mmCIF file of C-alpha atoms and ligand atoms in Angstrom:
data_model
loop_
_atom_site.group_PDB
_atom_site.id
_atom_site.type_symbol
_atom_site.label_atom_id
_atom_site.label_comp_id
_atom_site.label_asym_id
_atom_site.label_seq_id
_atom_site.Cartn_x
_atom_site.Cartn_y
_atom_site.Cartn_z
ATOM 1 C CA UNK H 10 110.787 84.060 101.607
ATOM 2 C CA UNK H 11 107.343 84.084 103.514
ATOM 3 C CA UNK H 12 106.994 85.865 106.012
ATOM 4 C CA UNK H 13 103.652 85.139 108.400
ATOM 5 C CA UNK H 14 103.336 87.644 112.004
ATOM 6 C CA UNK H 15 102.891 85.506 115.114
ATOM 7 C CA UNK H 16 100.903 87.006 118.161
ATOM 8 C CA UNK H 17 103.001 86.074 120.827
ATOM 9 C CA UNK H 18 107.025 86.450 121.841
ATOM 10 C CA UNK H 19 109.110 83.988 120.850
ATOM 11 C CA UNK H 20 111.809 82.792 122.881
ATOM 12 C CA UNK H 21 113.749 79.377 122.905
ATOM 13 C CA UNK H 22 114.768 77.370 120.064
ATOM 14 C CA UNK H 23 111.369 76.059 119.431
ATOM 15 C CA UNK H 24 107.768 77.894 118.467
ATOM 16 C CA UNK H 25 104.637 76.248 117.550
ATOM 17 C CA UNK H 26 101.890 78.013 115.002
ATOM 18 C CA UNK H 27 98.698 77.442 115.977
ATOM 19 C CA UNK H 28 97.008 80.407 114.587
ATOM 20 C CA UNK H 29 94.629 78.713 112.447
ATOM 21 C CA UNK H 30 94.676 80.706 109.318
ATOM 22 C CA UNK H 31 98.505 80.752 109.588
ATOM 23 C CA UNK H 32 98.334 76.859 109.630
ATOM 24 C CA UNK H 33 96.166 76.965 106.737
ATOM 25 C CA UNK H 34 98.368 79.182 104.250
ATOM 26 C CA UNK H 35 101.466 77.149 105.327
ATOM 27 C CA UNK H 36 100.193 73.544 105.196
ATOM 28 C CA UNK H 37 97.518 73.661 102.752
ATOM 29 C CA UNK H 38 98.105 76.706 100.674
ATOM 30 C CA UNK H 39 102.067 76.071 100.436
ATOM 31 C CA UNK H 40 102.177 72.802 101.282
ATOM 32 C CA UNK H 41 105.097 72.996 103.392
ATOM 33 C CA UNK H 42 106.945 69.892 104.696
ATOM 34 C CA UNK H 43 109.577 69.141 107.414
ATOM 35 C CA UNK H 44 112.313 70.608 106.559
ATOM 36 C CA UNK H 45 111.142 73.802 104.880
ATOM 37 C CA UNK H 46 111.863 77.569 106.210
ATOM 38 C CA UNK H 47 109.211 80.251 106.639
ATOM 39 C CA UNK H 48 109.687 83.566 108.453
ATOM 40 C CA UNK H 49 107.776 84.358 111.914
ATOM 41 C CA UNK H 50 108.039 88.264 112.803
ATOM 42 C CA UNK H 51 107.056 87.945 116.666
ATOM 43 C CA UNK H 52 104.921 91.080 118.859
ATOM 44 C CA UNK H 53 108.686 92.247 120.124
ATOM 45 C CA UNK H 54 109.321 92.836 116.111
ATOM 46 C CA UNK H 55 112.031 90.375 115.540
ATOM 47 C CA UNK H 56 112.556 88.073 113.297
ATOM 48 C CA UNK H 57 112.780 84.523 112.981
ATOM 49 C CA UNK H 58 113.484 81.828 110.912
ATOM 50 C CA UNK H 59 111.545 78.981 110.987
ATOM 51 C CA UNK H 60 112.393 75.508 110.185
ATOM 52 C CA UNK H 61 109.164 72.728 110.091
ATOM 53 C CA UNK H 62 109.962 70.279 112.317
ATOM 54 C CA UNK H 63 106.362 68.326 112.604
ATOM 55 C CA UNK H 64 103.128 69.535 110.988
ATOM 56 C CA UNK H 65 100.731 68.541 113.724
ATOM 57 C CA UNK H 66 97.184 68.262 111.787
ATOM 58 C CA UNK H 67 95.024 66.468 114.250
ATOM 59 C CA UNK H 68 95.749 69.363 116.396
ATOM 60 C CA UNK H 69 95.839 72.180 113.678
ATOM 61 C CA UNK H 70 99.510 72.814 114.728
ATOM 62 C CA UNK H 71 103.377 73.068 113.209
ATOM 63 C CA UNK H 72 106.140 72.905 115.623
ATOM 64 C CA UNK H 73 109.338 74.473 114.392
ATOM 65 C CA UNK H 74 113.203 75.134 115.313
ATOM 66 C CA UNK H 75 113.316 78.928 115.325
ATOM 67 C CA UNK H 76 116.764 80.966 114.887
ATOM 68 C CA UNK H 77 116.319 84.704 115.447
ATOM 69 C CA UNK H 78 117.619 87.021 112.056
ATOM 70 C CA UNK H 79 119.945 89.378 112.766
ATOM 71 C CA UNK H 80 118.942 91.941 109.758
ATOM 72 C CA UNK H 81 117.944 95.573 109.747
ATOM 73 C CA UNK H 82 114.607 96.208 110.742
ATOM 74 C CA UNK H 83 112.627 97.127 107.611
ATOM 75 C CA UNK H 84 110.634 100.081 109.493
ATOM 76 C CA UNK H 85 110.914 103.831 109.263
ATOM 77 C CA UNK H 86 112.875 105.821 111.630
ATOM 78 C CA UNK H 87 109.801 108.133 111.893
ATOM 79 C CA UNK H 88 106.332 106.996 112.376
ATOM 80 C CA UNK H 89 103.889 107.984 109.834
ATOM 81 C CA UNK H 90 100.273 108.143 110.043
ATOM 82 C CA UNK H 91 98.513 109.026 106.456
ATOM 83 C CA UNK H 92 95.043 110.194 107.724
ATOM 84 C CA UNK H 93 92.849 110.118 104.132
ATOM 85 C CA UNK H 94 89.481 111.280 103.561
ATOM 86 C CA UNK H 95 86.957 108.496 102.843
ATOM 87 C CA UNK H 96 86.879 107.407 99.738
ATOM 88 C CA UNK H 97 85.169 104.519 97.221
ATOM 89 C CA UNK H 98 85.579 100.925 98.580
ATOM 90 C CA UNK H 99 88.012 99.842 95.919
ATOM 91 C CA UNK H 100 90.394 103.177 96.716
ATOM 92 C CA UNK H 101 90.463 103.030 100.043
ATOM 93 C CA UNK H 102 91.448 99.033 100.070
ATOM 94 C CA UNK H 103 94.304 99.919 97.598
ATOM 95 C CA UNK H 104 95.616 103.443 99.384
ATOM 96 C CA UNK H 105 95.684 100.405 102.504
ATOM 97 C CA UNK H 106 97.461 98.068 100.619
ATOM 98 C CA UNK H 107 100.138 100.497 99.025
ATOM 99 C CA UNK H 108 100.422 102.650 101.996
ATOM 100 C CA UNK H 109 101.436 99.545 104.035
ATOM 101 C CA UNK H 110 103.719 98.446 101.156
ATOM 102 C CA UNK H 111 105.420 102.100 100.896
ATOM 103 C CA UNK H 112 105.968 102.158 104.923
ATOM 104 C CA UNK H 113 103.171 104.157 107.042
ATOM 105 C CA UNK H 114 102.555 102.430 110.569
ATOM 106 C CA UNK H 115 99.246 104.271 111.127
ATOM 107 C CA UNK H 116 96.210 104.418 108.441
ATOM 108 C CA UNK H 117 93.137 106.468 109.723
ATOM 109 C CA UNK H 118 90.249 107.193 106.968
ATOM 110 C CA UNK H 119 87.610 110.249 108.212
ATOM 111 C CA UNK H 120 84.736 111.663 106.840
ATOM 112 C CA UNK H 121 84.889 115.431 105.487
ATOM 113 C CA UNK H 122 82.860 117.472 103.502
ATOM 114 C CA UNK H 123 83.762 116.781 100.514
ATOM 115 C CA UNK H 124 83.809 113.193 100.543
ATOM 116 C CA UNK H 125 82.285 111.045 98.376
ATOM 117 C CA UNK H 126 81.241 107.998 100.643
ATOM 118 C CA UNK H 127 80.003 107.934 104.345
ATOM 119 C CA UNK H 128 80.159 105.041 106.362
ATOM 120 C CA UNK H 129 77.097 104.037 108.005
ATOM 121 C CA UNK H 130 77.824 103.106 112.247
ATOM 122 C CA UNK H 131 77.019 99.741 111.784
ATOM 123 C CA UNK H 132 79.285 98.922 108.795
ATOM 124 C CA UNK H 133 82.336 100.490 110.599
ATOM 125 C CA UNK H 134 83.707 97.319 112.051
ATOM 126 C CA UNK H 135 83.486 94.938 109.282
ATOM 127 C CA UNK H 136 85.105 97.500 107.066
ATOM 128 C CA UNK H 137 88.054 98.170 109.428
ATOM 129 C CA UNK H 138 88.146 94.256 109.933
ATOM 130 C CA UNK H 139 88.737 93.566 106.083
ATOM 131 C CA UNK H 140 90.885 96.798 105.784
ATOM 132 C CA UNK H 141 93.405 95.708 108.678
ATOM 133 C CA UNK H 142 93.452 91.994 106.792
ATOM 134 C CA UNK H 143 94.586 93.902 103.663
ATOM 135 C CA UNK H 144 97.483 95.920 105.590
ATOM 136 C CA UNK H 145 98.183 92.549 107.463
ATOM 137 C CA UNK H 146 98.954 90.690 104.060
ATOM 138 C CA UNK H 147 100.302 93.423 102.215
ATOM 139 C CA UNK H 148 102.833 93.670 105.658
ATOM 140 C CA UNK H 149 103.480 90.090 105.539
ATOM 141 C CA UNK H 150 104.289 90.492 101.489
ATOM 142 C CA UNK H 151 106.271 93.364 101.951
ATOM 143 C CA UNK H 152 108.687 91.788 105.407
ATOM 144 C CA UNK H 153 107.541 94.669 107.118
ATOM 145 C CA UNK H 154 108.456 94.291 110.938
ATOM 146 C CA UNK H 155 104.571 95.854 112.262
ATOM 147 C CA UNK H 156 100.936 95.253 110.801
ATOM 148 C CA UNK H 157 100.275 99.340 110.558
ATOM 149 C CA UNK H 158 96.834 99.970 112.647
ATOM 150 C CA UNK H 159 94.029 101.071 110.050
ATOM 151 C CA UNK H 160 91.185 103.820 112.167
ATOM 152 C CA UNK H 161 88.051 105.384 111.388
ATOM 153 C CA UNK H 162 86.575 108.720 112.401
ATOM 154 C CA UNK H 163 83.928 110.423 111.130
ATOM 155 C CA UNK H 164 85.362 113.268 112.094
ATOM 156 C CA UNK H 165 87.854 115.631 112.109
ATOM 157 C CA UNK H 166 88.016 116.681 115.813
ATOM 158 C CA UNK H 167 88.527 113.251 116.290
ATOM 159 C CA UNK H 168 91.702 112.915 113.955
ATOM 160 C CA UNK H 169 93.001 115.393 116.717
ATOM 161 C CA UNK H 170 93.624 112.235 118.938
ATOM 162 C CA UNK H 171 96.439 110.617 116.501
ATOM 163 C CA UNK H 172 98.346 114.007 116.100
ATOM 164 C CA UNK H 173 102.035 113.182 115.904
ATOM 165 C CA UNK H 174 105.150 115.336 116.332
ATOM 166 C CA UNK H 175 104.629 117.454 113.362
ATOM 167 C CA UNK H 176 101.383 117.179 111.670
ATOM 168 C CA UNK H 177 100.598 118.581 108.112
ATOM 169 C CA UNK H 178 97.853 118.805 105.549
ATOM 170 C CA UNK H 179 98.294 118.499 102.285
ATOM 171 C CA UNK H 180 96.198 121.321 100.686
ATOM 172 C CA UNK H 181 95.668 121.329 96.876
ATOM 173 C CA UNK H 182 95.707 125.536 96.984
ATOM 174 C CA UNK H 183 98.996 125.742 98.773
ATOM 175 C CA UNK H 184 100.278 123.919 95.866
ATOM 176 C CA UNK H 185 98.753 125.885 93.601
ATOM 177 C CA UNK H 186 100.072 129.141 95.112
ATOM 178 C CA UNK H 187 103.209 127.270 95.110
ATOM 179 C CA UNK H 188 104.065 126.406 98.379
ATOM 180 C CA UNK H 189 107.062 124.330 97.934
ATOM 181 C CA UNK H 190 109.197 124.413 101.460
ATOM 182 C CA UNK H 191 107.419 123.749 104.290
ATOM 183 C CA UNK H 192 107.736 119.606 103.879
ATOM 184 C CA UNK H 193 110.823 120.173 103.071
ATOM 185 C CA UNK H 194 111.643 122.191 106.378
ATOM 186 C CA UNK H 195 109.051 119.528 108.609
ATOM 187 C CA UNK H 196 111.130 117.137 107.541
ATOM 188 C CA UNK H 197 114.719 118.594 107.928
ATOM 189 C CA UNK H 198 113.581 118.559 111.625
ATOM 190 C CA UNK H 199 113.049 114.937 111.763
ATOM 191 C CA UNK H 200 110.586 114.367 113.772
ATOM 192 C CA UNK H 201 109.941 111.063 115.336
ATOM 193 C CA UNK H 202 106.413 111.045 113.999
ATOM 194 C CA UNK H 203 104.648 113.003 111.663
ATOM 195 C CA UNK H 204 101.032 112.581 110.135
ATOM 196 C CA UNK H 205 99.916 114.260 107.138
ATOM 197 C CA UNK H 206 95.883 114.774 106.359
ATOM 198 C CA UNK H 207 94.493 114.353 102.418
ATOM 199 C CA UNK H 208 91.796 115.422 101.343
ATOM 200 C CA UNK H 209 89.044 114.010 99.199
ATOM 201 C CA UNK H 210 88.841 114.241 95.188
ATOM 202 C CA UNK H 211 87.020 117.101 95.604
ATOM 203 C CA UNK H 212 89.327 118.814 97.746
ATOM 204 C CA UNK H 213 89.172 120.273 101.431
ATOM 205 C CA UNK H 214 86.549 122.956 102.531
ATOM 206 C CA UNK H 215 88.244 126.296 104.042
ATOM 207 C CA UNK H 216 86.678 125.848 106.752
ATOM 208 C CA UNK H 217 88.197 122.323 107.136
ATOM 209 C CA UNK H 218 92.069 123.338 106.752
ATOM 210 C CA UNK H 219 90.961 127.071 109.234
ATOM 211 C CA UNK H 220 90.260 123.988 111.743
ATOM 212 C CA UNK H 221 93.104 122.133 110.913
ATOM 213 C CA UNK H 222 95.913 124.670 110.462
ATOM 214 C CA UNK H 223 93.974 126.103 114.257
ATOM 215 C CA UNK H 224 94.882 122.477 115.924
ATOM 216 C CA UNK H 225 98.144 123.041 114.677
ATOM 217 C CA UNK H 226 98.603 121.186 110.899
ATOM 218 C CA UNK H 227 100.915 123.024 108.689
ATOM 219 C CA UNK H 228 99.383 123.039 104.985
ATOM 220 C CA UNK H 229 101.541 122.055 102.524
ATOM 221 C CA UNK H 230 101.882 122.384 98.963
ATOM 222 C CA UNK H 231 103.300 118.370 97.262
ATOM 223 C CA UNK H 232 104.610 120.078 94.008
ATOM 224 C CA UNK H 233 102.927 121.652 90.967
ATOM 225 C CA UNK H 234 100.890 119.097 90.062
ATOM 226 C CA UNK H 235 97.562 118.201 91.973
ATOM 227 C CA UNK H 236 97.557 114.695 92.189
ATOM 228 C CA UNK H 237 94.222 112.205 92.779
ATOM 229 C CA UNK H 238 93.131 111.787 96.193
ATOM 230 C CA UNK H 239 94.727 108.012 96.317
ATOM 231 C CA UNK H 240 98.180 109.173 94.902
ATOM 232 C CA UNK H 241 99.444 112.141 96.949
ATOM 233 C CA UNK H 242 99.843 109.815 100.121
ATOM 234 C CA UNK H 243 101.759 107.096 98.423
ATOM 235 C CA UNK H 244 103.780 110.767 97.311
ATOM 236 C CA UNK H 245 104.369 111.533 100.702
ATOM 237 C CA UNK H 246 105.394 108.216 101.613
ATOM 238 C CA UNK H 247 107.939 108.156 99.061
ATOM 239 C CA UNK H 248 109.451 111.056 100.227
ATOM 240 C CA UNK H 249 109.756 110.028 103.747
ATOM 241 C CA UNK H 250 111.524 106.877 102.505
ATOM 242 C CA UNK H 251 113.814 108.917 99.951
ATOM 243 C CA UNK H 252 114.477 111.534 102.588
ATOM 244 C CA UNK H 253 115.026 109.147 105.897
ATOM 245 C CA UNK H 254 115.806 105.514 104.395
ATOM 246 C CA UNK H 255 118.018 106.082 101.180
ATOM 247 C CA UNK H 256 121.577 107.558 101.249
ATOM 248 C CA UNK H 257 124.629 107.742 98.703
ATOM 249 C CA UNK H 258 127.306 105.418 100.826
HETATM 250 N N1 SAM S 314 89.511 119.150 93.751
HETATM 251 C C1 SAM S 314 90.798 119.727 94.067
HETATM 252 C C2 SAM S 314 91.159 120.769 93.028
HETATM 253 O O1 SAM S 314 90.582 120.731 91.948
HETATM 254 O O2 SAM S 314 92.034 121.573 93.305
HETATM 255 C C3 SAM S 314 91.890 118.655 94.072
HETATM 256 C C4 SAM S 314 91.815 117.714 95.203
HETATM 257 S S1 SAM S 314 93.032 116.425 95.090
HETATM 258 C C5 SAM S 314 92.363 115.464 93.819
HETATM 259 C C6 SAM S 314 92.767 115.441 96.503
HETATM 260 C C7 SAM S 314 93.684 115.696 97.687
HETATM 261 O O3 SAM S 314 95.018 115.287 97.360
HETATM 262 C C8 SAM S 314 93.821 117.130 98.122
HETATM 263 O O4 SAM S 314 92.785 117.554 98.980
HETATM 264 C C9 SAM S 314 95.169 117.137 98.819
HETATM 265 O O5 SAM S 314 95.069 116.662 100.135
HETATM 266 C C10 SAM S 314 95.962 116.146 98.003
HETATM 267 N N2 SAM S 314 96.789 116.738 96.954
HETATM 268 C C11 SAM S 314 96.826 116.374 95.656
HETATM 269 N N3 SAM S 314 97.778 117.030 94.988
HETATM 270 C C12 SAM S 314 98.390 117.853 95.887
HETATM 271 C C13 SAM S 314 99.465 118.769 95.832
HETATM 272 N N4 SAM S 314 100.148 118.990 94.712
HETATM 273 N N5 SAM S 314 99.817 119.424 96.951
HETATM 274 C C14 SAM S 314 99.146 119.205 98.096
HETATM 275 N N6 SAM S 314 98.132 118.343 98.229
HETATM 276 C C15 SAM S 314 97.745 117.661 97.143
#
């Protein structure tokens, strides 16, 4: 099933898609006819099945008979922002990818200390532009009901502004002092939203968590082992899903 996000609402029986590289993949890419079903999510979040009624190419457009799906939303019940420290072109494109894939709705990347890369000013836009493309087709892949919003800062005062309900980071020496409840108790609360900070391969300065834990971030320990700087939010993630999404019926 192929699932493609639409930028408007769509009401009525009918919808036409006229975003151009959405006409591409279906028409050229697929090679859809008349007759064949593909999935719209709309801006309210629904979803819609789409049956090709006319593909339109002198005017770059397919109408189609839409019927709304009446199937569980695939979101979270808790937003979750992963806020990762900046990180080598090819890491950060896949900790977007999977991140979208595993569930988070916000993605912010900011410079710390430690971190390997730094983004020049005037790069910032084209690399958010090709990082949001790679959360919009990894959302489309995965029939998730939201593209998640992928940020920059280049600092962490400025992380401050996407705080959530409960915010944590997760700080390689709580683990190693073995710091093994406070997720557990974060999450028992169930928050509505909840962001958690990661630091870079080399790890977070003191001074950076002082700041953090000051504005309010719990530090917490993700079990005995350290993981890679790319791994330990996709752990996170999993959690979340394990502890709000999956139940024994
Ligand atoms: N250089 C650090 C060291 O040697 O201790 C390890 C940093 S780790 C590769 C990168 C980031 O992943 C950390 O800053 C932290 O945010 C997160 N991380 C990895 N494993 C973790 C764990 N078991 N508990 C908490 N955070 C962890």
């Amino acid at each position: 099933m192929e699932q493609y996000f639409v930028k408007n609402v769509i009401s009525g029986n009918s919808f036409a898609i006229d975003d151009p590289e959405t006409f591409k993949h279906v028409a050229k890419v697929m090679r859809h006819k008349n007759g064949d079903v593909v999935y719209l999510v709309d801006t309210n979040e629904k979803l819609y099945a789409a049956t090709i009624t006319k593909i339109d190419v002198d005017n770059s457009q397919i109408l189609t008979a839409v019927e709304l799906v009446d199937s569980p939303s695939t979101e979270m019940p808790v937003a979750v922002t992963v806020a990762c420290s900046l990180s080598k072109k090819d890491k950060i494109e896949w900790i977007t990818q999977k991140s979208t894939e595993l569930g988070a709705t916000t993605i912010v990347f900011f410079d710390s200390k430690y971190s390997i890369m730094k983004w020049k000013k005037n790069v910032v836009e084209k690399k958010l532009a090709r990082l949001q493309e790679i959360a919009k087709n990894a959302a489309q892949q995965s029939k998730r009901r939201i593209i998640p919003e992928v940020i920059y800062v280049d600092n962490l005062q400025d992380l401050l502004k996407y705080k959530a309900e409960a915010n944590l980071v997760a700080y390689e020496e709580s683990a190693k002092q073995g710091e093994i409840s406070r997720l557990v108790q974060t999450l028992d609360e169930t928050p509505k939203s909840v962001l958690c900070a990661f630091g870079p391969e080399g790890g977070f300065a003191p001074d950076e968590i002082d700041f953090l834990n000051q504005a309010d971030f719990l530090s917490v320990g993700l079990g005995p082992r350290i993981m890679r700087a790319e791994t330990a939010p996709m752990y996170f993630l999993s959690v979340l899903s394990y502890k709000y999404e999956l139940t024994v019926k």
